[in-house]
Amino acid sequence: MSFERVANETGLSRTELAALYGVSRQTIHTWLVSTGPRAGGHTARMAETVTNTLLNAVRRKILPLPAMDKKDRRARVASMAVTAQGLKPAPIR
């Protein structure tokens, strides 16, 4: 599953992933131990879009983030979260 790939290859913590996906850390945990977000809903479509964006960042070598100060990392992830939350959800299938 590509969500699992994002969790493994981006170098982001569950808390950071939660900020990017706009869900709780517990939701990220549930998605990792089950099959991911429930299909068909708005959250699943947004998750698909964010997942594709993060995988693209891995392919382009933007992620994982280089070593940096905690404060700078928090700011970078917060900036990424604003961008991710502004994306349009994947189309309804």
N, CA, C and O atoms as a GROMACS GRO file, in nm:
protein
  372
    1MET      N    1   0.085  -0.119   0.000
    1MET     CA    2   0.000   0.000   0.000
    1MET      C    3   0.088   0.124   0.000
    1MET      O    4   0.192   0.126   0.066
    2SER      N    5   0.050   0.223  -0.071
    2SER     CA    6   0.133   0.342  -0.082
    2SER      C    7   0.137   0.424   0.047
    2SER      O    8   0.236   0.493   0.072
    3PHE      N    9   0.030   0.418   0.130
    3PHE     CA   10   0.035   0.489   0.257
    3PHE      C   11   0.145   0.432   0.346
    3PHE      O   12   0.218   0.507   0.411
    4GLU      N   13   0.157   0.301   0.348
    4GLU     CA   14   0.264   0.238   0.426
    4GLU      C   15   0.400   0.281   0.373
    4GLU      O   16   0.494   0.304   0.449
    5ARG      N   17   0.410   0.291   0.242
    5ARG     CA   18   0.536   0.336   0.181
    5ARG      C   19   0.569   0.478   0.224
    5ARG      O   20   0.685   0.509   0.254
    6VAL      N   21   0.468   0.564   0.228
    6VAL     CA   22   0.489   0.702   0.274
    6VAL      C   23   0.540   0.700   0.418
    6VAL      O   24   0.637   0.770   0.450
    7ALA      N   25   0.477   0.622   0.504
    7ALA     CA   26   0.517   0.616   0.644
    7ALA      C   27   0.660   0.566   0.660
    7ALA      O   28   0.732   0.610   0.750
    8ASN      N   29   0.702   0.475   0.572
    8ASN     CA   30   0.836   0.417   0.583
    8ASN      C   31   0.944   0.502   0.517
    8ASN      O   32   1.056   0.508   0.568
    9GLU      N   33   0.913   0.566   0.406
    9GLU     CA   34   1.018   0.630   0.327
    9GLU      C   35   1.033   0.781   0.347
    9GLU      O   36   1.134   0.838   0.307
   10THR      N   37   0.935   0.846   0.408
   10THR     CA   38   0.944   0.992   0.421
   10THR      C   39   1.028   1.036   0.540
   10THR      O   40   1.075   1.149   0.544
   11GLY      N   41   1.045   0.948   0.637
   11GLY     CA   42   1.121   0.986   0.756
   11GLY      C   43   1.041   1.074   0.851
   11GLY      O   44   1.097   1.134   0.942
   12LEU      N   45   0.910   1.082   0.829
   12LEU     CA   46   0.825   1.166   0.913
   12LEU      C   47   0.767   1.083   1.027
   12LEU      O   48   0.737   0.964   1.010
   13SER      N   49   0.750   1.145   1.142
   13SER     CA   50   0.690   1.076   1.256
   13SER      C   51   0.539   1.066   1.235
   13SER      O   52   0.484   1.131   1.146
   14ARG      N   53   0.474   0.987   1.316
   14ARG     CA   54   0.328   0.975   1.305
   14ARG      C   55   0.260   1.108   1.335
   14ARG      O   56   0.158   1.141   1.275
   15THR      N   57   0.315   1.183   1.427
   15THR     CA   58   0.259   1.314   1.459
   15THR      C   59   0.272   1.408   1.339
   15THR      O   60   0.180   1.482   1.308
   16GLU      N   61   0.387   1.404   1.273
   16GLU     CA   62   0.408   1.487   1.154
   16GLU      C   63   0.316   1.443   1.040
   16GLU      O   64   0.259   1.527   0.970
   17LEU      N   65   0.302   1.313   1.021
   17LEU     CA   66   0.210   1.263   0.919
   17LEU      C   67   0.067   1.306   0.949
   17LEU      O   68  -0.008   1.343   0.858
   18ALA      N   69   0.028   1.301   1.076
   18ALA     CA   70  -0.106   1.343   1.115
   18ALA      C   71  -0.130   1.489   1.077
   18ALA      O   72  -0.238   1.523   1.029
   19ALA      N   73  -0.031   1.574   1.099
   19ALA     CA   74  -0.045   1.715   1.062
   19ALA      C   75  -0.061   1.730   0.911
   19ALA      O   76  -0.142   1.811   0.866
   20LEU      N   77   0.013   1.654   0.835
   20LEU     CA   78   0.005   1.662   0.690
   20LEU      C   79  -0.129   1.612   0.636
   20LEU      O   80  -0.185   1.669   0.542
   21TYR      N   81  -0.180   1.505   0.696
   21TYR     CA   82  -0.306   1.447   0.650
   21TYR      C   83  -0.428   1.516   0.712
   21TYR      O   84  -0.540   1.495   0.667
   22GLY      N   85  -0.406   1.597   0.814
   22GLY     CA   86  -0.518   1.666   0.879
   22GLY      C   87  -0.603   1.574   0.965
   22GLY      O   88  -0.724   1.593   0.979
   23VAL      N   89  -0.538   1.474   1.024
   23VAL     CA   90  -0.606   1.379   1.112
   23VAL      C   91  -0.525   1.366   1.241
   23VAL      O   92  -0.420   1.428   1.256
   24SER      N   93  -0.574   1.284   1.335
   24SER     CA   94  -0.502   1.266   1.461
   24SER      C   95  -0.391   1.163   1.445
   24SER      O   96  -0.389   1.085   1.350
   25ARG      N   97  -0.299   1.164   1.540
   25ARG     CA   98  -0.190   1.066   1.541
   25ARG      C   99  -0.248   0.924   1.555
   25ARG      O  100  -0.195   0.830   1.497
   26GLN      N  101  -0.356   0.912   1.633
   26GLN     CA  102  -0.420   0.782   1.651
   26GLN      C  103  -0.478   0.730   1.519
   26GLN      O  104  -0.477   0.610   1.493
   27THR      N  105  -0.530   0.822   1.437
   27THR     CA  106  -0.583   0.782   1.306
   27THR      C  107  -0.471   0.728   1.218
   27THR      O  108  -0.489   0.628   1.149
   28ILE      N  109  -0.356   0.794   1.221
   28ILE     CA  110  -0.240   0.746   1.144
   28ILE      C  111  -0.204   0.605   1.190
   28ILE      O  112  -0.179   0.517   1.107
   29HIS      N  113  -0.202   0.583   1.320
   29HIS     CA  114  -0.172   0.450   1.374
   29HIS      C  115  -0.273   0.348   1.322
   29HIS      O  116  -0.235   0.239   1.279
   30THR      N  117  -0.400   0.382   1.328
   30THR     CA  118  -0.505   0.291   1.280
   30THR      C  119  -0.487   0.260   1.132
   30THR      O  120  -0.500   0.144   1.091
   31TRP      N  121  -0.457   0.361   1.052
   31TRP     CA  122  -0.436   0.338   0.909
   31TRP      C  123  -0.317   0.245   0.885
   31TRP      O  124  -0.318   0.165   0.792
   32LEU      N  125  -0.214   0.255   0.970
   32LEU     CA  126  -0.096   0.171   0.951
   32LEU      C  127  -0.121   0.026   0.991
   32LEU      O  128  -0.064  -0.065   0.930
   33VAL      N  129  -0.204   0.002   1.090
   33VAL     CA  130  -0.229  -0.136   1.134
   33VAL      C  131  -0.348  -0.199   1.063
   33VAL      O  132  -0.369  -0.320   1.074
   34SER      N  133  -0.426  -0.120   0.991
   34SER     CA  134  -0.538  -0.176   0.916
   34SER      C  135  -0.514  -0.152   0.768
   34SER      O  136  -0.401  -0.162   0.721
   35THR      N  137  -0.618  -0.122   0.697
   35THR     CA  138  -0.606  -0.108   0.551
   35THR      C  139  -0.603   0.037   0.505
   35THR      O  140  -0.621   0.064   0.386
   36GLY      N  141  -0.582   0.130   0.594
   36GLY     CA  142  -0.582   0.270   0.555
   36GLY      C  143  -0.719   0.332   0.571
   36GLY      O  144  -0.807   0.271   0.633
   37PRO      N  145  -0.739   0.451   0.516
   37PRO     CA  146  -0.869   0.518   0.533
   37PRO      C  147  -0.980   0.442   0.461
   37PRO      O  148  -0.958   0.375   0.360
   38ARG      N  149  -1.102   0.453   0.516
   38ARG     CA  150  -1.217   0.387   0.454
   38ARG      C  151  -1.241   0.447   0.316
   38ARG      O  152  -1.244   0.570   0.300
   39ALA      N  153  -1.259   0.363   0.219
   39ALA     CA  154  -1.274   0.407   0.080
   39ALA      C  155  -1.404   0.485   0.059
   39ALA      O  156  -1.506   0.460   0.123
   40GLY      N  157  -1.396   0.579  -0.033
   40GLY     CA  158  -1.515   0.649  -0.077
   40GLY      C  159  -1.542   0.783  -0.013
   40GLY      O  160  -1.606   0.868  -0.074
   41GLY      N  161  -1.495   0.804   0.108
   41GLY     CA  162  -1.524   0.928   0.178
   41GLY      C  163  -1.428   1.040   0.142
   41GLY      O  164  -1.327   1.020   0.075
   42HIS      N  165  -1.461   1.158   0.189
   42HIS     CA  166  -1.377   1.275   0.164
   42HIS      C  167  -1.237   1.256   0.223
   42HIS      O  168  -1.137   1.291   0.160
   43THR      N  169  -1.230   1.200   0.344
   43THR     CA  170  -1.100   1.179   0.408
   43THR      C  171  -1.013   1.085   0.325
   43THR      O  172  -0.893   1.108   0.311
   44ALA      N  173  -1.073   0.979   0.272
   44ALA     CA  174  -0.997   0.884   0.190
   44ALA      C  175  -0.947   0.951   0.062
   44ALA      O  176  -0.835   0.925   0.019
   45ARG      N  177  -1.029   1.034   0.002
   45ARG     CA  178  -0.988   1.102  -0.120
   45ARG      C  179  -0.877   1.204  -0.092
   45ARG      O  180  -0.784   1.218  -0.171
   46MET      N  181  -0.887   1.274   0.021
   46MET     CA  182  -0.780   1.367   0.059
   46MET      C  183  -0.653   1.290   0.091
   46MET      O  184  -0.543   1.331   0.053
   47ALA      N  185  -0.667   1.178   0.160
   47ALA     CA  186  -0.550   1.096   0.194
   47ALA      C  187  -0.481   1.047   0.068
   47ALA      O  188  -0.358   1.042   0.063
   48GLU      N  189  -0.558   1.010  -0.033
   48GLU     CA  190  -0.499   0.965  -0.159
   48GLU      C  191  -0.418   1.078  -0.224
   48GLU      O  192  -0.308   1.055  -0.274
   49THR      N  193  -0.472   1.198  -0.222
   49THR     CA  194  -0.402   1.312  -0.280
   49THR      C  195  -0.274   1.343  -0.202
   49THR      O  196  -0.168   1.364  -0.262
   50VAL      N  197  -0.283   1.347  -0.071
   50VAL     CA  198  -0.165   1.377   0.012
   50VAL      C  199  -0.061   1.266  -0.004
   50VAL      O  200   0.059   1.295  -0.014
   51THR      N  201  -0.104   1.141  -0.006
   51THR     CA  202  -0.012   1.029  -0.025
   51THR      C  203   0.063   1.042  -0.156
   51THR      O  204   0.185   1.027  -0.159
   52ASN      N  205  -0.008   1.071  -0.263
   52ASN     CA  206   0.057   1.087  -0.394
   52ASN      C  207   0.156   1.203  -0.393
   52ASN      O  208   0.263   1.194  -0.452
   53THR      N  209   0.120   1.311  -0.326
   53THR     CA  210   0.209   1.426  -0.315
   53THR      C  211   0.336   1.391  -0.238
   53THR      O  212   0.446   1.430  -0.278
   54LEU      N  213   0.322   1.318  -0.128
   54LEU     CA  214   0.438   1.280  -0.047
   54LEU      C  215   0.526   1.180  -0.122
   54LEU      O  216   0.649   1.187  -0.113
   55LEU      N  217   0.465   1.088  -0.194
   55LEU     CA  218   0.545   0.994  -0.274
   55LEU      C  219   0.622   1.067  -0.383
   55LEU      O  220   0.736   1.031  -0.414
   56ASN      N  221   0.561   1.168  -0.441
   56ASN     CA  222   0.630   1.249  -0.540
   56ASN      C  223   0.748   1.322  -0.476
   56ASN      O  224   0.855   1.333  -0.537
   57ALA      N  225   0.730   1.370  -0.353
   57ALA     CA  226   0.839   1.438  -0.282
   57ALA      C  227   0.954   1.341  -0.254
   57ALA      O  228   1.070   1.380  -0.258
   58VAL      N  229   0.922   1.215  -0.226
   58VAL     CA  230   1.026   1.113  -0.205
   58VAL      C  231   1.101   1.089  -0.336
   58VAL      O  232   1.224   1.084  -0.339
   59ARG      N  233   1.025   1.074  -0.446
   59ARG     CA  234   1.088   1.052  -0.576
   59ARG      C  235   1.179   1.168  -0.616
   59ARG      O  236   1.284   1.148  -0.677
   60ARG      N  237   1.139   1.290  -0.581
   60ARG     CA  238   1.217   1.409  -0.617
   60ARG      C  239   1.326   1.439  -0.514
   60ARG      O  240   1.396   1.539  -0.525
   61LYS      N  241   1.341   1.351  -0.415
   61LYS     CA  242   1.445   1.363  -0.310
   61LYS      C  243   1.424   1.485  -0.219
   61LYS      O  244   1.520   1.536  -0.161
   62ILE      N  245   1.299   1.533  -0.208
   62ILE     CA  246   1.266   1.641  -0.115
   62ILE      C  247   1.249   1.582   0.025
   62ILE      O  248   1.282   1.646   0.125
   63LEU      N  249   1.198   1.460   0.031
   63LEU     CA  250   1.184   1.386   0.156
   63LEU      C  251   1.272   1.262   0.146
   63LEU      O  252   1.289   1.210   0.036
   64PRO      N  253   1.326   1.213   0.254
   64PRO     CA  254   1.316   1.262   0.389
   64PRO      C  255   1.390   1.395   0.408
   64PRO      O  256   1.484   1.428   0.335
   65LEU      N  257   1.345   1.468   0.507
   65LEU     CA  258   1.405   1.597   0.536
   65LEU      C  259   1.547   1.579   0.586
   65LEU      O  260   1.577   1.481   0.655
   66PRO      N  261   1.636   1.672   0.554
   66PRO     CA  262   1.773   1.663   0.607
   66PRO      C  263   1.772   1.691   0.758
   66PRO      O  264   1.674   1.743   0.811
   67ALA      N  265   1.880   1.657   0.823
   67ALA     CA  266   1.892   1.684   0.966
   67ALA      C  267   1.882   1.836   0.989
   67ALA      O  268   1.946   1.915   0.920
   68MET      N  269   1.799   1.872   1.088
   68MET     CA  270   1.783   2.014   1.119
   68MET      C  271   1.734   2.030   1.261
   68MET      O  272   1.694   1.933   1.325
   69ASP      N  273   1.739   2.151   1.309
   69ASP     CA  274   1.692   2.187   1.443
   69ASP      C  275   1.543   2.151   1.456
   69ASP      O  276   1.469   2.161   1.358
   70LYS      N  277   1.500   2.111   1.576
   70LYS     CA  278   1.361   2.073   1.599
   70LYS      C  279   1.265   2.186   1.561
   70LYS      O  280   1.160   2.162   1.501
   71LYS      N  281   1.301   2.307   1.597
   71LYS     CA  282   1.216   2.423   1.569
   71LYS      C  283   1.201   2.442   1.417
   71LYS      O  284   1.091   2.468   1.368
   72ASP      N  285   1.310   2.430   1.344
   72ASP     CA  286   1.306   2.444   1.199
   72ASP      C  287   1.226   2.330   1.135
   72ASP      O  288   1.151   2.352   1.040
   73ARG      N  289   1.242   2.209   1.188
   73ARG     CA  290   1.168   2.094   1.135
   73ARG      C  291   1.018   2.114   1.156
   73ARG      O  292   0.938   2.089   1.066
   74ARG      N  293   0.979   2.159   1.277
   74ARG     CA  294   0.837   2.185   1.304
   74ARG      C  295   0.781   2.288   1.208
   74ARG      O  296   0.670   2.272   1.158
   75ALA      N  297   0.858   2.393   1.183
   75ALA     CA  298   0.814   2.498   1.092
   75ALA      C  299   0.801   2.444   0.950
   75ALA      O  300   0.706   2.477   0.879
   76ARG      N  301   0.895   2.360   0.908
   76ARG     CA  302   0.890   2.304   0.772
   76ARG      C  303   0.768   2.214   0.757
   76ARG      O  304   0.697   2.222   0.656
   77VAL      N  305   0.743   2.128   0.857
   77VAL     CA  306   0.628   2.038   0.851
   77VAL      C  307   0.497   2.118   0.854
   77VAL      O  308   0.402   2.085   0.784
   78ALA      N  309   0.492   2.222   0.935
   78ALA     CA  310   0.373   2.307   0.941
   78ALA      C  311   0.346   2.372   0.806
   78ALA      O  312   0.231   2.381   0.763
   79SER      N  313   0.451   2.417   0.740
   79SER     CA  314   0.436   2.476   0.607
   79SER      C  315   0.387   2.371   0.507
   79SER      O  316   0.302   2.400   0.423
   80MET      N  317   0.441   2.252   0.515
   80MET     CA  318   0.398   2.144   0.427
   80MET      C  319   0.252   2.108   0.454
   80MET      O  320   0.177   2.077   0.361
   81ALA      N  321   0.210   2.112   0.581
   81ALA     CA  322   0.072   2.080   0.618
   81ALA      C  323  -0.025   2.180   0.558
   81ALA      O  324  -0.132   2.142   0.510
   82VAL      N  325   0.011   2.308   0.560
   82VAL     CA  326  -0.075   2.410   0.500
   82VAL      C  327  -0.093   2.382   0.352
   82VAL      O  328  -0.204   2.389   0.299
   83THR      N  329   0.015   2.348   0.285
   83THR     CA  330   0.009   2.317   0.143
   83THR      C  331  -0.074   2.191   0.119
   83THR      O  332  -0.159   2.189   0.029
   84ALA      N  333  -0.051   2.087   0.197
   84ALA     CA  334  -0.122   1.960   0.179
   84ALA      C  335  -0.272   1.977   0.202
   84ALA      O  336  -0.353   1.920   0.129
   85GLN      N  337  -0.309   2.054   0.303
   85GLN     CA  338  -0.451   2.074   0.333
   85GLN      C  339  -0.520   2.161   0.228
   85GLN      O  340  -0.643   2.161   0.219
   86GLY      N  341  -0.442   2.235   0.150
   86GLY     CA  342  -0.499   2.317   0.045
   86GLY      C  343  -0.518   2.244  -0.086
   86GLY      O  344  -0.573   2.300  -0.181
   87LEU      N  345  -0.473   2.120  -0.093
   87LEU     CA  346  -0.489   2.041  -0.216
   87LEU      C  347  -0.635   1.999  -0.234
   87LEU      O  348  -0.710   1.989  -0.137
   88LYS      N  349  -0.674   1.976  -0.357
   88LYS     CA  350  -0.808   1.927  -0.387
   88LYS      C  351  -0.809   1.777  -0.368
   88LYS      O  352  -0.712   1.710  -0.402
   89PRO      N  353  -0.919   1.722  -0.314
   89PRO     CA  354  -0.927   1.576  -0.297
   89PRO      C  355  -0.930   1.506  -0.433
   89PRO      O  356  -0.968   1.564  -0.535
   90ALA      N  357  -0.890   1.380  -0.430
   90ALA     CA  358  -0.896   1.299  -0.551
   90ALA      C  359  -1.041   1.290  -0.597
   90ALA      O  360  -1.132   1.300  -0.515
   91PRO      N  361  -1.064   1.270  -0.726
   91PRO     CA  362  -1.201   1.262  -0.775
   91PRO      C  363  -1.275   1.140  -0.722
   91PRO      O  364  -1.213   1.039  -0.686
   92ILE      N  365  -1.406   1.151  -0.716
   92ILE     CA  366  -1.489   1.039  -0.673
   92ILE      C  367  -1.487   0.933  -0.781
   92ILE      O  368  -1.501   0.962  -0.900
   93ARG      N  369  -1.469   0.809  -0.737
   93ARG     CA  370  -1.464   0.698  -0.835
   93ARG      C  371  -1.588   0.615  -0.827
   93ARG      O  372  -1.602   0.518  -0.901
   0.00000   0.00000   0.00000
